[in-house]
């Protein structure tokens, strides 16, 4: 009998390599565990749910794994493709909260991504290099607006401020937590060998990867003690804390390592998730 009934894994810095791909070994290990042990697999990402689909498609290839997808750092969850990718639940940022965030970003000329049917931000030459990098990281398709005011009245899944350095991000994160105490404000990042970006994200209060996995498990009738989670970054902390057993990658952030039940000896570049799964399920 399988020790766990659900595997929830982060993508960037965890399941994916630094080139934002899934190794063949990881595909095969997940396929074997899914089929032999009847374990559900959940991709839990900060990316927009629709931006996770290209990765989910690679896992489905050759009778592979059809995953649940949690996107927007827990704001949305969709069922496997075979069930139509319908939304199980969605928690959007209240319109009034977005207005305050937009006003702040206008005043300080901050690059804010607002997630609706596409990613919207201000049409500014200053922002082009960072939006191009973000698109390369995630596959995001941008819509550019002449003024942040044009986005007022919307209730996005989330929004985030893009920072070029971790130091800048950390300072802004603490300030935003103080300014928006009734909003879920979290830190995330995306890195390759060529580029790195750090994000301050805004979601509906109480929304994060951990809350989304908890809700999904309630709907599926799976106890949290039967959840195995993998992550590496600050936005994975709630997920790692919620799971019955959690593993942080060797390349993970200090905060993630602190809350995980254990830290892998392997990085995302070394097929860390696959190697840890083999130890647990074989």
XYZ file of N, CA and C in Angstrom:
846
model
N 0.851 -1.198 0.000
C 0.000 0.000 0.000
C 0.886 1.247 0.000
N 0.544 2.227 -0.849
C 1.360 3.442 -0.966
C 1.328 4.228 0.335
N 2.468 4.781 0.745
C 2.499 5.571 1.978
C 1.779 6.912 1.850
N 1.581 7.378 0.622
C 0.901 8.649 0.377
C -0.099 8.487 -0.758
N -1.155 9.286 -0.702
C -2.197 9.238 -1.725
C -2.147 10.438 -2.665
N -1.379 11.456 -2.291
C -1.296 12.649 -3.131
C 0.091 13.254 -3.029
N 0.672 13.561 -4.187
C 1.963 14.237 -4.270
C 1.715 15.639 -4.803
N 2.102 16.651 -4.043
C 1.971 18.044 -4.479
C 3.369 18.626 -4.641
N 3.661 19.115 -5.822
C 5.001 19.623 -6.066
C 5.003 20.995 -6.739
N 5.876 21.829 -6.263
C 6.175 23.105 -6.907
C 6.871 22.822 -8.234
N 6.927 23.817 -9.092
C 7.584 23.664 -10.395
C 8.980 24.278 -10.415
N 9.059 25.604 -10.515
C 10.347 26.281 -10.685
C 11.243 26.072 -9.470
N 12.436 25.552 -9.726
C 13.382 25.296 -8.647
C 13.146 23.988 -7.930
N 12.107 23.258 -8.337
C 11.772 21.993 -7.672
C 11.642 20.871 -8.698
N 10.503 20.796 -9.368
C 10.289 19.740 -10.363
C 11.034 20.022 -11.655
N 11.131 21.305 -12.021
C 11.754 21.686 -13.288
C 13.254 21.901 -13.134
N 13.965 21.649 -14.216
C 15.388 21.969 -14.261
C 15.543 23.478 -14.422
N 16.766 23.945 -14.404
C 17.016 25.379 -14.557
C 16.691 25.887 -15.958
N 16.513 24.960 -16.911
C 16.082 25.344 -18.258
C 14.560 25.280 -18.387
N 13.869 25.139 -17.247
C 12.399 25.141 -17.185
C 11.782 23.953 -17.917
N 12.414 22.800 -17.789
C 11.920 21.586 -18.425
C 11.834 20.464 -17.393
N 11.176 19.366 -17.764
C 11.078 18.189 -16.901
C 11.977 17.108 -17.483
N 12.846 16.542 -16.676
C 13.750 15.503 -17.168
C 12.981 14.226 -17.469
N 13.547 13.402 -18.341
C 12.916 12.122 -18.679
C 12.824 11.212 -17.455
N 13.824 11.274 -16.600
C 13.782 10.459 -15.395
C 12.592 10.844 -14.511
N 12.394 12.135 -14.327
C 11.285 12.593 -13.491
C 9.946 12.160 -14.083
N 9.816 12.281 -15.404
C 8.580 11.836 -16.065
C 8.315 10.356 -15.789
N 9.333 9.540 -15.941
C 9.160 8.097 -15.782
C 8.843 7.712 -14.341
N 9.501 8.347 -13.394
C 9.253 8.031 -11.985
C 7.831 8.408 -11.592
N 7.383 9.594 -11.994
C 6.016 10.019 -11.686
C 4.996 9.102 -12.352
N 5.254 8.708 -13.587
C 4.352 7.809 -14.308
C 4.229 6.469 -13.583
N 5.345 5.928 -13.150
C 5.337 4.637 -12.472
C 4.580 4.703 -11.146
N 4.830 5.747 -10.374
C 4.165 5.878 -9.072
C 2.668 6.111 -9.251
N 2.320 6.938 -10.210
C 0.911 7.247 -10.469
C 0.139 5.994 -10.867
N 0.728 5.180 -11.721
C 0.022 4.006 -12.234
C 0.064 2.819 -11.273
N 1.190 2.603 -10.598
C 1.346 1.428 -9.743
C 0.774 1.621 -8.342
N 0.721 2.862 -7.892
C 0.297 3.110 -6.511
C -0.987 3.936 -6.411
N -1.579 4.285 -7.554
C -2.826 5.049 -7.567
C -2.692 6.337 -6.753
N -1.615 7.068 -7.017
C -1.339 8.322 -6.318
C -1.683 9.494 -7.231
N -2.423 10.452 -6.699
C -2.752 11.639 -7.466
C -1.572 12.612 -7.417
N -1.338 13.307 -8.524
C -0.233 14.261 -8.620
C -0.802 15.659 -8.847
N -0.295 16.609 -8.078
C -0.752 17.991 -8.166
C 0.443 18.886 -8.465
N 0.341 19.672 -9.529
C 1.354 20.682 -9.829
C 0.909 21.976 -9.169
N 1.672 22.446 -8.200
C 1.303 23.633 -7.423
C 2.291 24.754 -7.721
N 1.841 25.746 -8.463
C 2.747 26.774 -8.979
C 2.258 28.180 -8.685
N 3.202 29.099 -8.676
C 2.854 30.503 -8.625
C 2.414 31.025 -9.987
N 2.723 30.272 -11.036
C 2.336 30.690 -12.382
C 0.808 30.686 -12.534
N 0.335 31.417 -13.524
C -1.072 31.330 -13.881
C -1.384 29.880 -14.253
N -2.584 29.433 -13.926
C -2.952 28.043 -14.185
C -2.751 27.672 -15.649
N -3.163 28.558 -16.558
C -3.022 28.256 -17.982
C -1.559 28.234 -18.426
N -0.663 28.873 -17.663
C 0.759 28.828 -17.995
C 1.414 27.518 -17.551
N 0.723 26.774 -16.696
C 1.243 25.475 -16.253
C 0.903 24.389 -17.273
N -0.082 24.636 -18.115
C -0.573 23.608 -19.036
C 0.517 23.024 -19.945
N 1.443 23.813 -20.502
C 2.493 23.199 -21.322
C 3.328 22.183 -20.550
N 3.548 22.433 -19.271
C 4.302 21.491 -18.446
C 3.450 20.264 -18.147
N 2.197 20.497 -17.797
C 1.287 19.379 -17.540
C 1.168 18.490 -18.771
N 1.181 19.089 -19.956
C 1.067 18.321 -21.200
C 2.245 17.376 -21.387
N 3.418 17.811 -20.985
C 4.599 16.944 -21.115
C 4.499 15.719 -20.207
N 3.843 15.876 -19.065
C 3.672 14.735 -18.161
C 2.623 13.762 -18.688
N 1.654 14.252 -19.454
C 0.595 13.392 -19.994
C 1.095 12.536 -21.147
N 2.120 13.004 -21.858
C 2.625 12.300 -23.045
C 2.906 10.828 -22.763
N 2.624 9.999 -23.769
C 2.916 8.554 -23.699
C 2.258 7.889 -22.491
N 0.952 8.171 -22.328
C 0.180 7.571 -21.225
C 0.803 7.890 -19.871
N 1.215 9.122 -19.718
C 1.847 9.533 -18.473
C 0.835 9.964 -17.422
N 1.148 11.023 -16.693
C 0.361 11.455 -15.541
C -0.508 12.658 -15.904
N -1.810 12.534 -15.659
C -2.753 13.623 -15.860
C -2.972 14.291 -14.501
N -2.405 15.462 -14.323
C -2.328 16.091 -12.998
C -3.464 17.072 -12.727
N -3.752 17.243 -11.453
C -4.469 18.428 -10.998
C -3.476 19.590 -11.075
N -3.990 20.798 -11.269
C -3.122 21.976 -11.328
C -3.631 23.041 -10.361
N -2.751 23.469 -9.482
C -3.000 24.626 -8.621
C -2.139 25.763 -9.149
N -2.775 26.865 -9.496
C -2.043 28.004 -10.048
C -2.198 29.246 -9.192
N -1.517 30.295 -9.596
C -1.587 31.587 -8.924
C -1.272 31.467 -7.426
N -0.332 30.599 -7.084
C 0.065 30.410 -5.683
C -1.109 30.019 -4.780
N -2.052 29.267 -5.353
C -3.153 28.754 -4.554
C -4.490 29.398 -4.808
N -4.556 30.402 -5.667
C -5.815 31.105 -5.914
C -6.776 30.308 -6.788
N -6.271 29.319 -7.510
C -7.126 28.578 -8.436
C -6.673 27.124 -8.522
N -7.641 26.220 -8.678
C -7.336 24.805 -8.863
C -8.229 24.239 -9.959
N -7.627 23.485 -10.884
C -8.395 22.850 -11.955
C -8.158 21.348 -11.937
N -9.139 20.614 -12.456
C -9.092 19.147 -12.469
C -8.208 18.664 -13.618
N -7.873 17.365 -13.660
C -7.075 16.827 -14.763
C -7.720 17.058 -16.126
N -6.911 16.975 -17.174
C -7.393 17.250 -18.528
C -8.513 16.295 -18.926
N -8.408 15.038 -18.506
C -9.434 14.051 -18.849
C -10.807 14.433 -18.297
N -10.825 15.281 -17.277
C -12.080 15.746 -16.680
C -12.440 17.156 -17.139
N -11.704 17.651 -18.141
C -12.077 18.913 -18.769
C -11.401 20.163 -18.239
N -10.449 20.011 -17.324
C -9.741 21.163 -16.756
C -10.716 22.212 -16.182
N -11.865 21.765 -15.713
C -12.803 22.706 -15.097
C -12.236 23.190 -13.761
N -12.679 24.379 -13.362
C -12.215 24.940 -12.103
C -12.907 24.265 -10.925
N -12.111 23.804 -9.986
C -12.659 23.286 -8.738
C -12.970 24.429 -7.787
N -12.072 25.393 -7.733
C -12.301 26.579 -6.925
C -11.388 27.706 -7.384
N -11.798 28.924 -7.047
C -11.031 30.123 -7.393
C -11.258 31.174 -6.322
N -10.202 31.836 -5.906
C -10.283 32.897 -4.899
C -9.564 34.120 -5.444
N -10.319 35.143 -5.801
C -9.724 36.310 -6.441
C -9.441 37.422 -5.434
N -8.567 38.318 -5.836
C -8.224 39.488 -5.027
C -9.364 40.498 -5.111
N -9.899 40.957 -4.001
C -10.999 41.932 -4.044
C -10.622 43.194 -4.823
N -11.611 43.737 -5.541
C -11.369 44.911 -6.387
C -10.859 46.107 -5.592
N -11.350 46.287 -4.387
C -10.903 47.425 -3.573
C -9.432 47.304 -3.194
N -8.981 46.063 -2.936
C -7.564 45.855 -2.631
C -6.705 46.185 -3.844
N -7.177 45.772 -5.024
C -6.420 46.048 -6.243
C -6.285 47.551 -6.474
N -7.333 48.310 -6.201
C -7.277 49.766 -6.394
C -6.136 50.374 -5.576
N -6.023 49.975 -4.327
C -4.961 50.514 -3.469
C -3.576 50.126 -3.978
N -3.450 48.902 -4.464
C -2.165 48.434 -4.985
C -1.807 49.183 -6.271
N -2.786 49.369 -7.144
C -2.563 50.106 -8.392
C -2.141 51.543 -8.118
N -2.796 52.192 -7.156
C -2.439 53.577 -6.813
C -1.006 53.667 -6.307
N -0.612 52.705 -5.487
C 0.754 52.688 -4.969
C 1.769 52.513 -6.101
N 1.490 51.587 -7.023
C 2.422 51.315 -8.116
C 2.485 52.463 -9.109
N 1.376 53.172 -9.257
C 1.379 54.367 -10.107
C 2.274 55.442 -9.499
N 2.099 55.681 -8.220
C 2.858 56.722 -7.526
C 4.356 56.448 -7.560
N 4.737 55.163 -7.432
C 6.157 54.825 -7.335
C 6.725 54.207 -8.611
N 5.917 54.170 -9.664
C 6.333 53.632 -10.962
C 6.926 52.221 -10.800
N 6.130 51.344 -10.202
C 6.528 49.954 -10.001
C 5.889 49.071 -11.065
N 6.619 48.046 -11.486
C 6.103 47.122 -12.495
C 5.189 46.113 -11.807
N 3.900 46.239 -12.079
C 2.895 45.364 -11.479
C 2.253 44.499 -12.547
N 2.298 43.174 -12.353
C 1.553 42.245 -13.197
C 0.171 42.007 -12.583
N -0.867 42.168 -13.383
C -2.234 41.904 -12.937
C -2.792 40.761 -13.783
N -3.245 39.689 -13.127
C -3.589 38.446 -13.809
C -5.086 38.324 -14.037
N -5.474 38.582 -15.299
C -6.851 38.402 -15.735
C -6.833 37.328 -16.829
N -7.462 37.536 -17.988
C -7.393 36.526 -19.057
C -5.997 36.473 -19.667
N -5.221 37.531 -19.468
C -3.792 37.552 -19.758
C -3.144 38.385 -18.665
N -1.843 38.584 -18.756
C -1.135 39.375 -17.755
C -1.080 40.825 -18.231
N -1.608 41.728 -17.416
C -1.625 43.143 -17.790
C -0.630 43.925 -16.948
N 0.013 44.897 -17.602
C 0.877 45.833 -16.893
C 0.910 47.154 -17.651
N 1.600 48.106 -17.068
C 1.675 49.441 -17.653
C 2.566 49.438 -18.897
N 2.119 50.138 -19.917
C 2.897 50.278 -21.143
C 3.973 51.339 -20.914
N 5.159 50.868 -20.507
C 6.267 51.781 -20.211
C 7.561 51.195 -20.767
N 8.344 51.993 -21.490
C 9.623 51.486 -22.012
C 10.535 50.942 -20.912
N 10.431 51.505 -19.704
C 11.264 51.060 -18.593
C 10.999 49.599 -18.220
N 9.796 49.134 -18.501
C 9.389 47.809 -18.046
C 9.681 46.699 -19.053
N 9.956 47.057 -20.301
C 10.073 46.053 -21.364
C 11.111 44.966 -21.074
N 12.335 45.304 -20.635
C 13.303 44.223 -20.374
C 12.814 43.214 -19.350
N 12.153 43.685 -18.290
C 11.686 42.774 -17.243
C 10.474 41.956 -17.683
N 9.581 42.562 -18.478
C 8.445 41.782 -18.962
C 8.895 40.713 -19.957
N 9.915 41.020 -20.737
C 10.433 40.026 -21.678
C 11.054 38.840 -20.940
N 11.782 39.121 -19.876
C 12.363 38.049 -19.075
C 11.261 37.222 -18.417
N 10.246 37.900 -17.888
C 9.146 37.181 -17.235
C 8.424 36.271 -18.233
N 8.200 36.756 -19.444
C 7.559 35.950 -20.477
C 8.403 34.727 -20.830
N 9.707 34.934 -20.871
C 10.607 33.815 -21.159
C 10.555 32.784 -20.039
N 10.497 33.241 -18.803
C 10.410 32.337 -17.651
C 9.133 31.503 -17.677
N 7.997 32.161 -17.932
C 6.691 31.551 -17.655
C 5.803 31.309 -18.866
N 6.131 31.905 -19.996
C 5.242 31.817 -21.153
C 4.124 32.835 -21.117
N 4.220 33.811 -20.236
C 3.158 34.814 -20.085
C 2.978 35.628 -21.362
N 1.713 35.900 -21.695
C 1.362 36.793 -22.797
C 0.850 38.085 -22.177
N 1.507 39.188 -22.489
C 1.177 40.463 -21.862
C 0.149 41.265 -22.651
N -0.653 41.991 -21.889
C -1.478 43.059 -22.427
C -1.003 44.341 -21.759
N -0.754 45.402 -22.540
C -0.209 46.635 -21.985
C -1.290 47.716 -21.962
N -1.373 48.417 -20.851
C -2.395 49.450 -20.681
C -1.719 50.814 -20.532
N -2.373 51.882 -20.974
C -1.761 53.218 -20.891
C -1.684 53.753 -19.471
N -2.550 53.238 -18.605
C -2.580 53.678 -17.211
C -3.070 52.538 -16.342
N -2.494 52.401 -15.141
C -2.984 51.389 -14.208
C -4.448 51.631 -13.847
N -4.912 52.870 -13.977
C -6.301 53.178 -13.645
C -7.283 52.356 -14.473
N -6.888 51.975 -15.674
C -7.787 51.217 -16.549
C -8.066 49.807 -16.028
N -7.277 49.362 -15.047
C -7.470 48.025 -14.466
C -8.313 48.065 -13.196
N -8.685 49.258 -12.761
C -9.507 49.371 -11.554
C -10.899 48.787 -11.797
N -11.436 48.161 -10.765
C -12.733 47.505 -10.875
C -12.634 46.021 -11.148
N -11.438 45.547 -11.457
C -11.216 44.131 -11.721
C -10.924 43.376 -10.419
N -11.150 42.060 -10.456
C -10.798 41.178 -9.329
C -9.902 40.071 -9.865
N -8.601 40.319 -9.952
C -7.685 39.339 -10.550
C -7.409 38.165 -9.618
N -6.881 37.102 -10.192
C -6.475 35.959 -9.372
C -5.361 36.359 -8.426
N -4.460 37.193 -8.925
C -3.399 37.748 -8.089
C -2.762 38.900 -8.845
N -1.877 39.612 -8.204
C -1.012 40.556 -8.885
C 0.346 40.498 -8.203
N 1.379 40.936 -8.891
C 2.725 40.889 -8.313
C 3.591 42.009 -8.832
N 4.523 42.429 -7.995
C 5.513 43.445 -8.345
C 6.823 42.734 -8.654
N 7.404 43.038 -9.805
C 8.663 42.423 -10.224
C 9.840 43.252 -9.709
N 10.774 42.560 -9.046
C 11.992 43.191 -8.532
C 13.212 42.522 -9.153
N 14.261 43.315 -9.352
C 15.471 42.786 -9.977
C 16.434 42.147 -8.981
N 16.315 42.495 -7.697
C 17.236 41.949 -6.709
C 16.454 41.417 -5.512
N 17.038 40.442 -4.840
C 16.382 39.873 -3.665
C 16.343 40.882 -2.524
N 17.385 41.697 -2.408
C 17.421 42.696 -1.345
C 16.275 43.701 -1.518
N 16.081 44.162 -2.744
C 14.986 45.086 -3.049
C 13.644 44.437 -2.744
N 13.515 43.178 -3.099
C 12.269 42.443 -2.871
C 11.970 42.305 -1.386
N 12.976 41.964 -0.601
C 12.767 41.748 0.836
C 12.313 43.023 1.541
N 12.909 44.152 1.162
C 12.509 45.433 1.760
C 11.063 45.754 1.395
N 10.733 45.573 0.116
C 9.378 45.864 -0.348
C 8.363 44.914 0.281
N 8.748 43.656 0.434
C 7.855 42.657 1.034
C 7.409 43.076 2.430
N 8.356 43.474 3.251
C 8.019 43.869 4.621
C 7.137 45.117 4.631
N 7.428 46.058 3.726
C 6.600 47.253 3.644
C 5.175 46.909 3.228
N 5.029 46.015 2.234
C 3.704 45.666 1.733
C 2.894 44.879 2.765
N 3.552 44.076 3.563
C 2.846 43.359 4.633
C 2.251 44.329 5.638
N 2.968 45.414 5.884
C 2.466 46.425 6.807
C 1.342 47.245 6.174
N 1.476 47.562 4.898
C 0.482 48.382 4.210
C -0.822 47.630 3.946
N -0.704 46.315 3.712
C -1.870 45.517 3.328
C -2.042 44.324 4.280
N -2.391 44.612 5.534
C -2.483 43.540 6.536
C -3.621 42.556 6.295
N -4.603 42.939 5.495
C -5.747 42.069 5.224
C -5.650 41.381 3.870
N -4.449 41.370 3.330
C -4.167 40.712 2.054
C -3.044 39.706 2.266
N -3.075 38.601 1.545
C -1.976 37.639 1.595
C -0.826 38.177 0.744
N 0.277 38.531 1.371
C 1.442 39.096 0.684
C 2.602 38.113 0.836
N 3.097 37.599 -0.274
C 4.127 36.563 -0.221
C 5.268 36.872 -1.190
N 6.373 36.212 -0.957
C 7.572 36.357 -1.801
C 7.733 35.122 -2.673
N 8.123 35.328 -3.916
C 8.449 34.219 -4.809
C 9.582 34.659 -5.727
N 10.040 33.742 -6.571
C 11.133 34.083 -7.474
C 11.146 33.166 -8.671
N 11.936 33.514 -9.645
C 12.187 32.654 -10.800
C 13.615 32.926 -11.253
N 14.359 31.836 -11.524
C 15.774 31.976 -11.834
C 16.193 31.035 -12.961
N 17.136 31.499 -13.763
C 17.891 30.664 -14.684
C 19.349 31.062 -14.530
N 20.221 30.454 -15.306
C 21.627 30.834 -15.243
C 21.830 32.268 -15.723
N 20.955 32.727 -16.634
C 21.123 34.050 -17.227
C 20.421 35.162 -16.441
N 19.279 34.838 -15.838
C 18.462 35.882 -15.226
C 17.855 35.404 -13.915
N 17.491 36.358 -13.079
C 16.710 36.049 -11.893
C 15.808 37.241 -11.582
N 14.602 36.907 -11.113
C 13.650 37.928 -10.703
C 13.038 37.525 -9.367
N 12.639 38.533 -8.603
C 12.027 38.297 -7.288
C 10.708 39.060 -7.234
N 9.703 38.420 -6.671
C 8.358 38.952 -6.749
C 7.718 39.149 -5.371
N 6.987 40.235 -5.245
C 6.095 40.448 -4.110
C 4.681 40.248 -4.648
N 3.999 39.217 -4.155
C 2.695 38.838 -4.684
C 1.567 39.199 -3.721
N 0.425 39.552 -4.306
C -0.766 39.911 -3.533
C -1.905 38.970 -3.907
N -2.475 38.297 -2.901
C -3.596 37.403 -3.109
C -4.677 37.677 -2.066
N -5.831 37.091 -2.289
C -6.892 37.198 -1.297
C -6.385 36.697 0.050
N -6.825 37.324 1.126
C -6.383 36.936 2.470
C -6.578 35.439 2.701
N -5.554 34.803 3.245
C -5.638 33.382 3.568
C -5.341 32.449 2.415
N -5.066 32.995 1.235
C -4.816 32.165 0.056
C -3.322 31.930 -0.118
N -2.957 30.663 -0.272
C -1.583 30.265 -0.564
C -1.611 28.806 -1.012
N -0.480 28.263 -1.360
C -0.444 26.881 -1.839
C -0.945 25.896 -0.788
N -0.635 26.172 0.460
C -1.076 25.281 1.534
C -2.588 25.247 1.670
N -3.241 26.410 1.594
C -4.702 26.455 1.705
C -5.356 25.756 0.522
N -4.748 25.879 -0.659
C -5.305 25.236 -1.854
C -5.211 23.713 -1.761
N -4.083 23.201 -1.301
C -3.939 21.749 -1.153
C -4.894 21.232 -0.079
N -5.059 21.993 0.995
C -6.006 21.596 2.042
C -7.423 21.491 1.480
N -7.833 22.498 0.686
C -9.166 22.496 0.086
C -9.321 21.336 -0.892
N -8.313 21.103 -1.717
C -8.368 20.004 -2.679
C -8.499 18.663 -1.961
N -7.744 18.477 -0.901
C -7.811 17.223 -0.148
C -9.191 17.027 0.489
N -9.800 18.106 0.944
C -11.164 18.013 1.482
C -12.125 17.519 0.408
N -11.991 18.057 -0.799
C -12.875 17.668 -1.895
C -12.632 16.231 -2.347
N -11.392 15.784 -2.263
C -11.044 14.429 -2.700
C -11.158 13.397 -1.585
N -11.355 13.853 -0.363
C -11.441 12.935 0.767
C -10.107 12.304 1.135
N -9.033 13.054 0.967
C -7.687 12.567 1.288
C -7.183 13.287 2.531
N -6.812 12.566 3.578
C -6.272 13.218 4.782
C -4.944 13.904 4.474
N -4.694 15.046 5.105
C -3.439 15.764 4.870
C -2.224 14.940 5.263
N -2.386 14.013 6.196
C -1.259 13.171 6.591
C -0.814 12.251 5.459
N -1.649 12.110 4.425
C -1.306 11.266 3.277
C -0.841 12.098 2.085
N -0.438 13.347 2.352
C 0.079 14.245 1.313
C 1.593 14.350 1.437
N 2.283 14.176 0.322
C 3.729 14.353 0.222
C 3.982 15.600 -0.619
N 4.746 16.541 -0.093
C 4.956 17.813 -0.790
C 6.426 18.089 -1.035
N 6.696 18.750 -2.161
C 8.040 19.178 -2.536
C 8.028 20.674 -2.847
N 9.071 21.384 -2.425
C 9.176 22.801 -2.725
C 10.583 23.316 -2.501
N 10.778 24.602 -2.787
C 12.121 25.168 -2.623
C 12.132 26.622 -2.162
N 11.023 27.343 -2.344
C 11.059 28.791 -2.143
C 10.117 29.246 -1.030
N 10.185 30.545 -0.751
C 9.370 31.105 0.329
C 7.881 30.898 0.105
N 7.427 30.965 -1.151
C 6.001 30.777 -1.411
C 5.561 29.317 -1.266
N 6.526 28.411 -1.085
C 6.210 27.004 -0.840
C 6.071 26.684 0.649
N 6.427 27.629 1.505
C 6.406 27.372 2.948
C 5.049 26.880 3.440
N 3.921 27.530 3.077
C 2.630 27.019 3.554
C 2.327 25.601 3.079
N 2.737 25.273 1.862
C 2.548 23.928 1.331
C 3.367 22.914 2.115
N 4.617 23.237 2.376
C 5.497 22.336 3.110
C 5.012 22.130 4.540
N 4.426 23.158 5.132
C 3.906 23.056 6.493
C 2.609 22.253 6.546
N 1.809 22.331 5.514
C 0.481 21.701 5.504
C 0.553 20.189 5.279
N 1.536 19.752 4.498
C 1.598 18.345 4.091
C 1.963 17.413 5.247
N 1.519 16.166 5.117
C 1.880 15.154 6.102
C 3.375 14.929 6.155
N 4.022 15.027 4.993
C 5.483 14.924 4.936
C 5.957 15.824 3.803
N 7.002 16.604 4.064
C 7.465 17.575 3.073
C 8.973 17.535 2.931
N 9.409 17.774 1.702
C 10.825 17.738 1.361
C 11.196 19.024 0.636
N 12.196 19.704 1.137
C 12.727 20.896 0.474
C 13.945 20.484 -0.345
N 14.099 21.074 -1.509
C 15.244 20.754 -2.356
C 16.531 21.322 -1.757
N 17.656 20.732 -2.126
C 18.945 21.196 -1.618
C 19.219 22.640 -2.004
N 18.661 23.074 -3.113
C 18.828 24.450 -3.579
C 17.802 25.400 -2.978
N 17.026 24.925 -2.015
C 15.929 25.703 -1.468
C 16.351 26.865 -0.587
N 15.399 27.760 -0.365
C 15.604 28.916 0.509
C 15.641 28.468 1.967
N 16.297 29.255 2.789
C 16.439 28.916 4.209
C 15.086 28.758 4.893
N 14.131 29.633 4.591
C 12.807 29.549 5.210
C 12.091 28.261 4.838
N 12.272 27.801 3.607
C 11.645 26.555 3.171
C 12.297 25.353 3.848
N 13.605 25.380 3.953
C 14.310 24.281 4.623
C 13.918 24.201 6.097
N 13.663 25.337 6.694
C 13.348 25.390 8.123
C 12.034 24.674 8.442
N 11.037 24.791 7.556
C 9.720 24.224 7.865
C 9.510 22.823 7.301
N 10.304 22.430 6.311
C 10.145 21.095 5.717
C 10.553 20.015 6.714
N 9.950 18.839 6.561
C 10.316 17.726 7.433
C 11.757 17.288 7.189
N 12.197 17.419 5.948
C 13.586 17.085 5.628
C 14.034 17.876 4.403
N 15.345 17.983 4.232
C 15.917 18.627 3.055
C 16.631 17.582 2.224
N 16.321 17.536 0.950
C 16.950 16.573 0.059
C 18.443 16.869 -0.093
N 19.191 15.830 -0.362
C 20.616 16.003 -0.680
C 20.792 16.440 -2.127
N 19.676 16.477 -2.886
C 19.738 16.733 -4.317
C 19.012 18.024 -4.687
N 19.502 18.665 -5.740
C 18.872 19.877 -6.255
C 17.879 19.537 -7.358
N 17.188 20.561 -7.831
C 16.288 20.375 -8.971
C 17.062 19.973 -10.223
N 18.310 20.373 -10.317
C 19.146 20.018 -11.460
C 19.574 18.549 -11.425
N 19.486 17.945 -10.270
C 19.922 16.561 -10.088
C 18.747 15.588 -9.993
N 17.589 15.970 -10.505
C 16.383 15.131 -10.421
C 16.021 14.828 -8.980
N 16.126 15.838 -8.131
C 15.884 15.637 -6.709
C 14.522 15.055 -6.384
N 13.464 15.555 -7.034
C 12.122 15.035 -6.762
C 12.050 13.551 -7.124
N 12.550 13.190 -8.291
C 12.508 11.793 -8.735
C 13.283 10.880 -7.789
N 14.460 11.308 -7.373
C 15.281 10.481 -6.491
C 14.632 10.293 -5.124
N 14.005 11.329 -4.607
C 13.320 11.214 -3.315
C 12.082 10.321 -3.436
N 11.379 10.435 -4.546
C 10.213 9.571 -4.763
C 10.606 8.107 -4.842
N 11.712 7.825 -5.503
C 12.184 6.438 -5.590
C 12.488 5.872 -4.220
N 13.060 6.677 -3.349
C 13.379 6.217 -1.999
C 12.110 5.901 -1.210
N 11.073 6.688 -1.403
C 9.853 6.549 -0.632
C 8.969 5.421 -1.146
N 8.863 5.290 -2.473
C 7.892 4.366 -3.051
C 8.479 3.030 -3.489
N 9.789 2.846 -3.380
C 10.368 1.553 -3.782
C 11.154 0.931 -2.639
